[in-house]
Amino acid sequence: MRIGNFETPGNVFLAPMAGVTDLPFRLICKQFEASLLYTEMINAKAVCYEDKNTFDMLLVEDQEKPVAVQIFGSEPGFMAEAARTLTELNRFEIIDINMGCPAPKVVKAGDGSALMKNPKLAYDIVNKVKAATNLPVTVKFRKGWDEKSINALEFGKLMQEAGADAVTLHGRTREQYYSGTADWEIIKELKEKLTIPVIANGDITSFDAAERILDITKADALMIGRGAQGNPFIFKEVNDYMESAILPKEICPKLKIDTAISHYKLALKYKTQHKAVTEMRKHLGWYLKGLKNSARIKDHINKMYEPSDVINALTEYAQSLT
Ligand SMILES: Cc1cc2nc3c(=O)[nH]c(=O)nc-3n(C[C@H](O)[C@H](O)[C@H](O)COP(=O)(O)O)c2cc1C
């Protein structure tokens, strides 16, 4: 699909997720055919101030491209300057603006989903970011702030007028955070209303959910978040099903553990040992979920600090399953 002047190689995208979609996880999702990868949300001001930790989060490998970088903030000047800097890095194909994050710390600063309550400012941000970059600019937002102020349709139209090249809609309000079910009907209505591409997001956890959301919304692309945690295989499953009607086989435990080990090794390659070991615990928990006796092995590896011990324990566990 085309987003501005960029043609994505497919239409099954990995959602931006803070603390999850770092370089190692993105590489794993790419291996299983995610069409477009989003970074974790990046603080625009921190980019402008050349914050070292933020720049560490901006590392990209050629083999994962195309990559969309997502920025958050609410000061148009900083957002535009960050967009300019990120464009000059020459690493990203798309700049996405976060207008959906529900986290209290973020909305208190007027960022993320708080921008849905301030459409004029949101317009100004998109307008200034567009003027600062020749990359396509996209906006990710929610259904509205709460049930009493649902404004995704007007908001999406405004983002289009401000120059957005595509929008992603997560069919929940800010007040819902991640609870309840995502409203796919409103995504359909937005798709009918806009001329720019609409990316559908929320509760796509299987190939058949992907088929249903496409059917209902007629969206141009799908974006998968939690459904990819410990389950990067979902991208290939959805692609195979959509391209050739191939029904996915159950993922065998060995593939899950082998993938978890590859992911672990990538984390060790790109992060300090301490960071890799602690951050990978949640990913390992997701990979192991539902496997035989997995609570015991999870408990066991969560107490380990030596990476080789973790890898050995996982290898032994995989052998015990065959
Ligand atoms: C752990 C976590 C972190 C997230 N971080 C971000 C983020 O940085 N930027 C963003 O736009 N959305 C973020 N989201 C929201 C997801 O991108 C997505 O919109 C939401 O999870 C709904 O999609 P899903 O049902 O496929 O998970 C996050 C979600 C989760 C669960």
mmCIF file of C-alpha atoms and ligand atoms in Angstrom:
data_model
loop_
_atom_site.group_PDB
_atom_site.id
_atom_site.type_symbol
_atom_site.label_atom_id
_atom_site.label_comp_id
_atom_site.label_asym_id
_atom_site.label_seq_id
_atom_site.Cartn_x
_atom_site.Cartn_y
_atom_site.Cartn_z
ATOM 1 C CA MET A 1 0.000 0.000 0.000
ATOM 2 C CA ARG A 2 1.059 3.575 -0.583
ATOM 3 C CA ILE A 3 1.578 5.990 2.326
ATOM 4 C CA GLY A 4 2.465 9.376 0.887
ATOM 5 C CA ASN A 5 5.401 8.758 -1.423
ATOM 6 C CA PHE A 6 6.275 5.426 0.167
ATOM 7 C CA GLU A 7 5.071 2.010 -0.940
ATOM 8 C CA THR A 8 4.960 -0.471 1.958
ATOM 9 C CA PRO A 9 5.845 -4.061 1.025
ATOM 10 C CA GLY A 10 2.600 -5.402 2.502
ATOM 11 C CA ASN A 11 -0.180 -4.356 4.833
ATOM 12 C CA VAL A 12 0.304 -6.208 8.119
ATOM 13 C CA PHE A 13 2.103 -3.861 10.488
ATOM 14 C CA LEU A 14 3.695 -4.208 13.926
ATOM 15 C CA ALA A 15 2.199 -1.609 16.315
ATOM 16 C CA PRO A 16 4.413 0.768 18.272
ATOM 17 C CA MET A 17 4.684 -0.500 21.848
ATOM 18 C CA ALA A 18 6.782 1.206 24.508
ATOM 19 C CA GLY A 19 9.044 -1.303 26.227
ATOM 20 C CA VAL A 20 8.310 -3.933 23.573
ATOM 21 C CA THR A 21 9.072 -2.913 19.970
ATOM 22 C CA ASP A 22 12.773 -2.328 20.411
ATOM 23 C CA LEU A 23 15.310 -3.363 17.768
ATOM 24 C CA PRO A 24 15.613 -7.047 18.831
ATOM 25 C CA PHE A 25 11.851 -7.624 18.814
ATOM 26 C CA ARG A 26 11.420 -5.750 15.542
ATOM 27 C CA LEU A 27 14.061 -7.976 13.912
ATOM 28 C CA ILE A 28 12.173 -11.052 15.094
ATOM 29 C CA CYS A 29 8.867 -9.705 13.733
ATOM 30 C CA LYS A 30 10.572 -8.918 10.437
ATOM 31 C CA GLN A 31 11.800 -12.500 10.247
ATOM 32 C CA PHE A 32 8.133 -13.535 10.368
ATOM 33 C CA GLU A 33 7.159 -11.086 7.640
ATOM 34 C CA ALA A 34 5.756 -8.027 9.394
ATOM 35 C CA SER A 35 5.363 -5.524 6.552
ATOM 36 C CA LEU A 36 6.160 -2.352 8.491
ATOM 37 C CA LEU A 37 7.718 -2.007 11.927
ATOM 38 C CA TYR A 38 7.118 0.863 14.339
ATOM 39 C CA THR A 39 9.596 1.936 16.990
ATOM 40 C CA GLU A 40 8.592 2.479 20.588
ATOM 41 C CA MET A 41 7.256 5.988 21.134
ATOM 42 C CA ILE A 42 10.099 8.484 21.161
ATOM 43 C CA ASN A 43 10.023 11.707 23.166
ATOM 44 C CA ALA A 44 10.347 14.542 20.627
ATOM 45 C CA LYS A 45 11.908 16.903 23.143
ATOM 46 C CA ALA A 46 14.507 14.292 24.084
ATOM 47 C CA VAL A 47 15.442 14.017 20.396
ATOM 48 C CA CYS A 48 15.907 17.794 20.262
ATOM 49 C CA TYR A 49 18.078 17.703 23.390
ATOM 50 C CA GLU A 50 20.122 14.817 21.926
ATOM 51 C CA ASP A 51 19.417 12.583 24.909
ATOM 52 C CA LYS A 52 21.705 9.542 24.757
ATOM 53 C CA ASN A 53 19.132 6.948 25.907
ATOM 54 C CA THR A 54 16.692 8.248 23.320
ATOM 55 C CA PHE A 55 19.271 7.986 20.560
ATOM 56 C CA ASP A 56 20.000 4.406 21.666
ATOM 57 C CA MET A 57 16.319 3.693 21.003
ATOM 58 C CA LEU A 58 16.694 5.046 17.476
ATOM 59 C CA LEU A 59 19.099 2.380 16.276
ATOM 60 C CA VAL A 60 17.840 0.634 13.130
ATOM 61 C CA GLU A 61 19.301 -2.239 11.117
ATOM 62 C CA ASP A 62 19.059 -2.278 7.332
ATOM 63 C CA GLN A 63 17.445 -5.709 7.308
ATOM 64 C CA GLU A 64 14.411 -4.542 9.307
ATOM 65 C CA LYS A 65 13.444 -1.756 6.932
ATOM 66 C CA PRO A 66 10.962 -0.232 6.356
ATOM 67 C CA VAL A 67 10.666 1.279 9.825
ATOM 68 C CA ALA A 68 8.308 4.007 11.044
ATOM 69 C CA VAL A 69 9.545 6.116 13.932
ATOM 70 C CA GLN A 70 6.856 7.262 16.330
ATOM 71 C CA ILE A 71 7.234 10.549 18.189
ATOM 72 C CA PHE A 72 5.208 12.006 21.030
ATOM 73 C CA GLY A 73 4.937 15.511 22.408
ATOM 74 C CA SER A 74 2.618 18.484 22.154
ATOM 75 C CA GLU A 75 4.801 21.448 21.331
ATOM 76 C CA PRO A 76 4.684 21.959 17.565
ATOM 77 C CA GLY A 77 8.161 23.518 17.488
ATOM 78 C CA PHE A 78 9.804 20.561 19.237
ATOM 79 C CA MET A 79 7.793 18.056 17.211
ATOM 80 C CA ALA A 80 8.910 19.713 13.969
ATOM 81 C CA GLU A 81 12.534 19.920 15.069
ATOM 82 C CA ALA A 82 12.489 16.254 16.111
ATOM 83 C CA ALA A 83 11.004 15.336 12.720
ATOM 84 C CA ARG A 84 13.772 17.268 10.977
ATOM 85 C CA THR A 85 16.484 15.520 13.014
ATOM 86 C CA LEU A 86 14.932 12.084 12.485
ATOM 87 C CA THR A 87 14.674 12.723 8.749
ATOM 88 C CA GLU A 88 18.326 13.720 8.598
ATOM 89 C CA LEU A 89 19.301 10.450 10.297
ATOM 90 C CA ASN A 90 18.159 8.773 7.090
ATOM 91 C CA ARG A 91 16.997 5.634 8.898
ATOM 92 C CA PHE A 92 13.233 5.842 8.798
ATOM 93 C CA GLU A 93 10.672 5.597 6.031
ATOM 94 C CA ILE A 94 7.752 7.177 7.907
ATOM 95 C CA ILE A 95 7.221 9.547 10.842
ATOM 96 C CA ASP A 96 4.237 8.636 12.998
ATOM 97 C CA ILE A 97 2.760 10.951 15.611
ATOM 98 C CA ASN A 98 1.368 9.495 18.826
ATOM 99 C CA MET A 99 -2.041 10.929 19.694
ATOM 100 C CA GLY A 100 -3.346 7.811 21.401
ATOM 101 C CA CYS A 101 -1.191 7.045 24.427
ATOM 102 C CA PRO A 102 -3.435 6.885 27.529
ATOM 103 C CA ALA A 103 -0.679 6.832 30.198
ATOM 104 C CA PRO A 104 -1.374 9.396 32.961
ATOM 105 C CA LYS A 105 2.171 10.751 32.862
ATOM 106 C CA VAL A 106 1.875 11.363 29.126
ATOM 107 C CA VAL A 107 -1.603 12.906 29.068
ATOM 108 C CA LYS A 108 -0.822 15.141 32.056
ATOM 109 C CA ALA A 109 1.792 16.798 29.879
ATOM 110 C CA GLY A 110 -0.833 17.291 27.152
ATOM 111 C CA ASP A 111 0.751 14.600 24.952
ATOM 112 C CA GLY A 112 -0.612 11.341 23.488
ATOM 113 C CA SER A 113 -4.392 10.970 23.654
ATOM 114 C CA ALA A 114 -4.736 14.357 25.422
ATOM 115 C CA LEU A 115 -4.299 15.853 21.954
ATOM 116 C CA MET A 116 -7.701 14.455 21.000
ATOM 117 C CA LYS A 117 -9.135 17.036 23.398
ATOM 118 C CA ASN A 118 -7.205 19.775 21.634
ATOM 119 C CA PRO A 119 -7.768 19.246 17.891
ATOM 120 C CA LYS A 120 -6.477 22.708 16.997
ATOM 121 C CA LEU A 121 -3.115 21.961 18.572
ATOM 122 C CA ALA A 122 -3.088 18.491 16.990
ATOM 123 C CA TYR A 123 -3.668 20.134 13.605
ATOM 124 C CA ASP A 124 -0.827 22.556 14.190
ATOM 125 C CA ILE A 125 1.541 19.722 15.149
ATOM 126 C CA VAL A 126 0.813 17.715 12.006
ATOM 127 C CA ASN A 127 1.052 20.820 9.865
ATOM 128 C CA LYS A 128 4.452 21.796 11.277
ATOM 129 C CA VAL A 129 5.831 18.258 11.211
ATOM 130 C CA LYS A 130 4.783 17.937 7.560
ATOM 131 C CA ALA A 131 6.600 21.143 6.729
ATOM 132 C CA ALA A 132 9.742 19.869 8.479
ATOM 133 C CA THR A 133 10.144 16.565 6.624
ATOM 134 C CA ASN A 134 9.831 15.030 3.192
ATOM 135 C CA LEU A 135 8.972 11.663 4.763
ATOM 136 C CA PRO A 136 5.335 10.578 4.920
ATOM 137 C CA VAL A 137 3.690 11.654 8.184
ATOM 138 C CA THR A 138 1.047 9.511 9.850
ATOM 139 C CA VAL A 139 -1.035 9.951 12.997
ATOM 140 C CA LYS A 140 -2.159 7.263 15.433
ATOM 141 C CA PHE A 141 -5.134 8.033 17.651
ATOM 142 C CA ARG A 142 -8.099 6.532 19.467
ATOM 143 C CA LYS A 143 -11.873 6.652 19.296
ATOM 144 C CA GLY A 144 -11.925 9.692 21.570
ATOM 145 C CA TRP A 145 -11.141 10.702 25.119
ATOM 146 C CA ASP A 146 -14.155 8.988 26.708
ATOM 147 C CA GLU A 147 -17.597 7.690 25.722
ATOM 148 C CA LYS A 148 -19.024 11.206 26.033
ATOM 149 C CA SER A 149 -16.492 12.746 23.684
ATOM 150 C CA ILE A 150 -16.060 10.357 20.777
ATOM 151 C CA ASN A 151 -14.506 12.404 17.997
ATOM 152 C CA ALA A 152 -12.383 10.006 15.917
ATOM 153 C CA LEU A 153 -14.245 10.847 12.696
ATOM 154 C CA GLU A 154 -13.899 14.623 12.923
ATOM 155 C CA PHE A 155 -10.413 14.254 14.327
ATOM 156 C CA GLY A 156 -9.311 11.979 11.483
ATOM 157 C CA LYS A 157 -10.718 14.397 8.912
ATOM 158 C CA LEU A 158 -8.813 17.224 10.541
ATOM 159 C CA MET A 159 -5.576 15.225 10.503
ATOM 160 C CA GLN A 160 -6.094 14.626 6.792
ATOM 161 C CA GLU A 161 -6.612 18.351 6.244
ATOM 162 C CA ALA A 162 -3.478 19.077 8.251
ATOM 163 C CA GLY A 163 -1.518 16.965 5.774
ATOM 164 C CA ALA A 164 -1.339 13.486 7.341
ATOM 165 C CA ASP A 165 -0.506 10.828 4.732
ATOM 166 C CA ALA A 166 -2.337 8.067 6.636
ATOM 167 C CA VAL A 167 -3.974 7.526 10.008
ATOM 168 C CA THR A 168 -4.181 4.587 12.391
ATOM 169 C CA LEU A 169 -7.274 4.211 14.538
ATOM 170 C CA HIS A 170 -7.332 2.118 17.714
ATOM 171 C CA GLY A 171 -11.024 1.593 18.407
ATOM 172 C CA ARG A 172 -10.972 2.349 22.133
ATOM 173 C CA THR A 173 -11.329 5.566 24.110
ATOM 174 C CA ARG A 174 -8.557 6.879 26.316
ATOM 175 C CA GLU A 175 -10.697 6.086 29.338
ATOM 176 C CA GLN A 176 -10.814 2.429 28.292
ATOM 177 C CA TYR A 177 -7.039 2.121 28.157
ATOM 178 C CA TYR A 178 -6.789 -1.488 26.880
ATOM 179 C CA SER A 179 -9.954 -2.904 28.457
ATOM 180 C CA GLY A 180 -13.166 -4.013 26.795
ATOM 181 C CA THR A 181 -13.228 -4.710 23.091
ATOM 182 C CA ALA A 182 -12.049 -2.468 20.295
ATOM 183 C CA ASP A 183 -14.784 -0.857 18.209
ATOM 184 C CA TRP A 184 -14.178 -1.823 14.582
ATOM 185 C CA GLU A 185 -17.338 -0.084 13.308
ATOM 186 C CA ILE A 186 -15.841 3.334 13.930
ATOM 187 C CA ILE A 187 -12.781 2.323 11.895
ATOM 188 C CA LYS A 188 -15.125 1.433 9.044
ATOM 189 C CA GLU A 189 -16.804 4.844 9.319
ATOM 190 C CA LEU A 190 -13.446 6.594 9.307
ATOM 191 C CA LYS A 191 -12.362 4.646 6.231
ATOM 192 C CA GLU A 192 -15.539 5.767 4.443
ATOM 193 C CA LYS A 193 -14.899 9.376 5.385
ATOM 194 C CA LEU A 194 -11.224 9.791 4.479
ATOM 195 C CA THR A 195 -9.317 9.747 1.216
ATOM 196 C CA ILE A 196 -5.949 8.939 2.838
ATOM 197 C CA PRO A 197 -5.214 5.324 3.903
ATOM 198 C CA VAL A 198 -6.663 4.112 7.187
ATOM 199 C CA ILE A 199 -4.827 1.517 9.271
ATOM 200 C CA ALA A 200 -7.056 -0.587 11.536
ATOM 201 C CA ASN A 201 -5.865 -1.429 15.035
ATOM 202 C CA GLY A 202 -7.183 -3.162 18.133
ATOM 203 C CA ASP A 203 -7.674 -6.802 19.139
ATOM 204 C CA ILE A 204 -6.165 -8.478 16.074
ATOM 205 C CA THR A 205 -4.925 -11.620 17.761
ATOM 206 C CA SER A 206 -5.291 -14.245 15.018
ATOM 207 C CA PHE A 207 -5.504 -14.671 11.260
ATOM 208 C CA ASP A 208 -9.296 -14.896 11.438
ATOM 209 C CA ALA A 209 -9.557 -11.694 13.488
ATOM 210 C CA ALA A 210 -7.430 -10.089 10.769
ATOM 211 C CA GLU A 211 -9.842 -11.321 8.137
ATOM 212 C CA ARG A 212 -12.857 -10.053 10.110
ATOM 213 C CA ILE A 213 -11.465 -6.585 10.781
ATOM 214 C CA LEU A 214 -10.549 -6.179 7.105
ATOM 215 C CA ASP A 215 -13.973 -7.364 6.104
ATOM 216 C CA ILE A 216 -15.751 -4.960 8.428
ATOM 217 C CA THR A 217 -13.567 -1.892 8.087
ATOM 218 C CA LYS A 218 -12.214 -2.221 4.515
ATOM 219 C CA ALA A 219 -9.095 -0.629 5.999
ATOM 220 C CA ASP A 220 -5.955 -0.327 3.886
ATOM 221 C CA ALA A 221 -3.735 -2.082 6.427
ATOM 222 C CA LEU A 222 -3.779 -3.843 9.784
ATOM 223 C CA MET A 223 -1.696 -3.070 12.822
ATOM 224 C CA ILE A 224 -1.021 -5.767 15.414
ATOM 225 C CA GLY A 225 0.182 -5.017 18.942
ATOM 226 C CA ARG A 226 -0.398 -7.399 21.839
ATOM 227 C CA GLY A 227 -1.214 -10.222 19.442
ATOM 228 C CA ALA A 228 2.459 -10.255 18.445
ATOM 229 C CA GLN A 229 3.841 -10.470 21.983
ATOM 230 C CA GLY A 230 5.478 -13.889 22.248
ATOM 231 C CA ASN A 231 3.767 -14.565 18.929
ATOM 232 C CA PRO A 232 5.673 -12.908 16.062
ATOM 233 C CA PHE A 233 4.433 -15.827 13.943
ATOM 234 C CA ILE A 234 1.123 -14.008 13.580
ATOM 235 C CA PHE A 235 2.461 -11.825 10.752
ATOM 236 C CA LYS A 236 3.288 -14.802 8.549
ATOM 237 C CA GLU A 237 0.012 -16.491 9.455
ATOM 238 C CA VAL A 238 -2.013 -13.438 8.454
ATOM 239 C CA ASN A 239 0.013 -12.884 5.266
ATOM 240 C CA ASP A 240 -0.229 -16.545 4.208
ATOM 241 C CA TYR A 241 -3.934 -16.570 4.841
ATOM 242 C CA MET A 242 -4.613 -13.318 3.026
ATOM 243 C CA GLU A 243 -2.366 -14.103 0.064
ATOM 244 C CA SER A 244 -3.055 -17.801 -0.482
ATOM 245 C CA ALA A 245 -5.857 -18.780 1.929
ATOM 246 C CA ILE A 246 -3.349 -21.033 3.715
ATOM 247 C CA LEU A 247 -4.695 -21.932 7.151
ATOM 248 C CA PRO A 248 -2.006 -21.681 9.819
ATOM 249 C CA LYS A 249 -0.792 -24.818 11.546
ATOM 250 C CA GLU A 250 -0.404 -24.732 15.294
ATOM 251 C CA ILE A 251 3.012 -23.287 16.182
ATOM 252 C CA CYS A 252 5.077 -26.114 17.629
ATOM 253 C CA PRO A 253 6.631 -25.505 21.064
ATOM 254 C CA LYS A 254 10.134 -26.005 19.642
ATOM 255 C CA LEU A 255 9.689 -23.129 17.182
ATOM 256 C CA LYS A 256 8.445 -20.935 20.031
ATOM 257 C CA ILE A 257 11.455 -21.715 22.207
ATOM 258 C CA ASP A 258 13.929 -21.450 19.317
ATOM 259 C CA THR A 259 12.467 -18.043 18.466
ATOM 260 C CA ALA A 260 12.644 -16.994 22.115
ATOM 261 C CA ILE A 261 16.332 -17.981 22.175
ATOM 262 C CA SER A 262 17.078 -16.062 18.943
ATOM 263 C CA HIS A 263 15.289 -13.053 20.413
ATOM 264 C CA TYR A 264 17.302 -13.408 23.633
ATOM 265 C CA LYS A 265 20.563 -13.483 21.693
ATOM 266 C CA LEU A 266 19.587 -10.348 19.772
ATOM 267 C CA ALA A 267 18.801 -8.571 23.048
ATOM 268 C CA LEU A 268 22.273 -9.537 24.319
ATOM 269 C CA LYS A 269 23.818 -8.240 21.110
ATOM 270 C CA TYR A 270 22.195 -4.807 21.273
ATOM 271 C CA LYS A 271 21.839 -4.116 25.008
ATOM 272 C CA THR A 272 23.882 -4.282 28.164
ATOM 273 C CA GLN A 273 23.685 -7.702 29.802
ATOM 274 C CA HIS A 274 21.665 -6.346 32.721
ATOM 275 C CA LYS A 275 19.130 -4.670 30.447
ATOM 276 C CA ALA A 276 18.868 -7.667 28.141
ATOM 277 C CA VAL A 277 18.381 -10.151 30.980
ATOM 278 C CA THR A 278 15.763 -8.109 32.828
ATOM 279 C CA GLU A 279 13.867 -6.830 29.785
ATOM 280 C CA MET A 280 13.719 -10.260 28.162
ATOM 281 C CA ARG A 281 11.896 -11.773 31.150
ATOM 282 C CA LYS A 282 8.539 -10.426 30.016
ATOM 283 C CA HIS A 283 9.122 -11.591 26.434
ATOM 284 C CA LEU A 284 10.096 -15.088 27.634
ATOM 285 C CA GLY A 285 6.928 -15.165 29.742
ATOM 286 C CA TRP A 286 4.907 -14.401 26.605
ATOM 287 C CA TYR A 287 6.672 -17.054 24.500
ATOM 288 C CA LEU A 288 6.221 -19.665 27.220
ATOM 289 C CA LYS A 289 2.572 -18.895 27.970
ATOM 290 C CA GLY A 290 0.368 -21.936 27.491
ATOM 291 C CA LEU A 291 3.230 -24.425 27.101
ATOM 292 C CA LYS A 292 3.415 -27.518 29.304
ATOM 293 C CA ASN A 293 4.818 -26.837 32.810
ATOM 294 C CA SER A 294 5.802 -23.366 31.673
ATOM 295 C CA ALA A 295 5.075 -21.687 35.030
ATOM 296 C CA ARG A 296 7.899 -23.671 36.602
ATOM 297 C CA ILE A 297 10.500 -22.860 33.928
ATOM 298 C CA LYS A 298 9.410 -19.217 33.899
ATOM 299 C CA ASP A 299 9.893 -18.973 37.633
ATOM 300 C CA HIS A 300 13.246 -20.666 37.342
ATOM 301 C CA ILE A 301 14.673 -18.413 34.601
ATOM 302 C CA ASN A 302 13.331 -15.252 36.217
ATOM 303 C CA LYS A 303 15.806 -15.865 39.038
ATOM 304 C CA MET A 304 18.775 -16.233 36.675
ATOM 305 C CA TYR A 305 21.242 -13.477 35.803
ATOM 306 C CA GLU A 306 23.697 -15.405 33.650
ATOM 307 C CA PRO A 307 22.485 -15.412 30.012
ATOM 308 C CA SER A 308 24.053 -18.802 29.247
ATOM 309 C CA ASP A 309 22.075 -20.312 32.166
ATOM 310 C CA VAL A 310 18.848 -18.927 30.713
ATOM 311 C CA ILE A 311 19.629 -20.218 27.226
ATOM 312 C CA ASN A 312 20.591 -23.655 28.590
ATOM 313 C CA ALA A 313 17.423 -23.831 30.678
ATOM 314 C CA LEU A 314 15.312 -22.940 27.637
ATOM 315 C CA THR A 315 17.126 -25.491 25.466
ATOM 316 C CA GLU A 316 16.614 -28.237 28.056
ATOM 317 C CA TYR A 317 12.986 -27.267 28.421
ATOM 318 C CA ALA A 318 12.484 -27.447 24.638
ATOM 319 C CA GLN A 319 14.045 -30.933 24.642
ATOM 320 C CA SER A 320 11.730 -32.029 27.444
ATOM 321 C CA LEU A 321 8.754 -31.127 25.269
ATOM 322 C CA THR A 322 9.660 -33.390 22.338
HETATM 323 C C1 LIG B 1 2.847 -2.471 26.309
HETATM 324 C C2 LIG B 1 2.216 -1.538 25.327
HETATM 325 C C3 LIG B 1 2.899 -0.411 24.925
HETATM 326 C C4 LIG B 1 2.324 0.464 24.000
HETATM 327 N N1 LIG B 1 3.040 1.544 23.572
HETATM 328 C C5 LIG B 1 2.539 2.336 22.583
HETATM 329 C C6 LIG B 1 3.320 3.378 22.014
HETATM 330 O O1 LIG B 1 4.482 3.588 22.375
HETATM 331 N N2 LIG B 1 2.748 4.134 21.037
HETATM 332 C C7 LIG B 1 1.466 3.909 20.592
HETATM 333 O O2 LIG B 1 0.989 4.610 19.704
HETATM 334 N N3 LIG B 1 0.724 2.920 21.106
HETATM 335 C C8 LIG B 1 1.234 2.123 22.062
HETATM 336 N N4 LIG B 1 0.500 1.070 22.524
HETATM 337 C C9 LIG B 1 -0.809 0.791 21.913
HETATM 338 C C10 LIG B 1 -0.670 -0.185 20.740
HETATM 339 O O3 LIG B 1 0.105 0.354 19.703
HETATM 340 C C11 LIG B 1 -2.057 -0.553 20.187
HETATM 341 O O4 LIG B 1 -2.678 0.613 19.718
HETATM 342 C C12 LIG B 1 -2.960 -1.190 21.240
HETATM 343 O O5 LIG B 1 -2.266 -2.130 22.027
HETATM 344 C C13 LIG B 1 -4.169 -1.873 20.571
HETATM 345 O O6 LIG B 1 -3.741 -2.843 19.652
HETATM 346 P P1 LIG B 1 -3.676 -4.420 20.025
HETATM 347 O O7 LIG B 1 -5.056 -4.817 20.494
HETATM 348 O O8 LIG B 1 -3.278 -5.090 18.744
HETATM 349 O O9 LIG B 1 -2.676 -4.573 21.121
HETATM 350 C C14 LIG B 1 1.034 0.205 23.476
HETATM 351 C C15 LIG B 1 0.357 -0.934 23.897
HETATM 352 C C16 LIG B 1 0.924 -1.803 24.802
HETATM 353 C C17 LIG B 1 0.153 -3.028 25.212
#
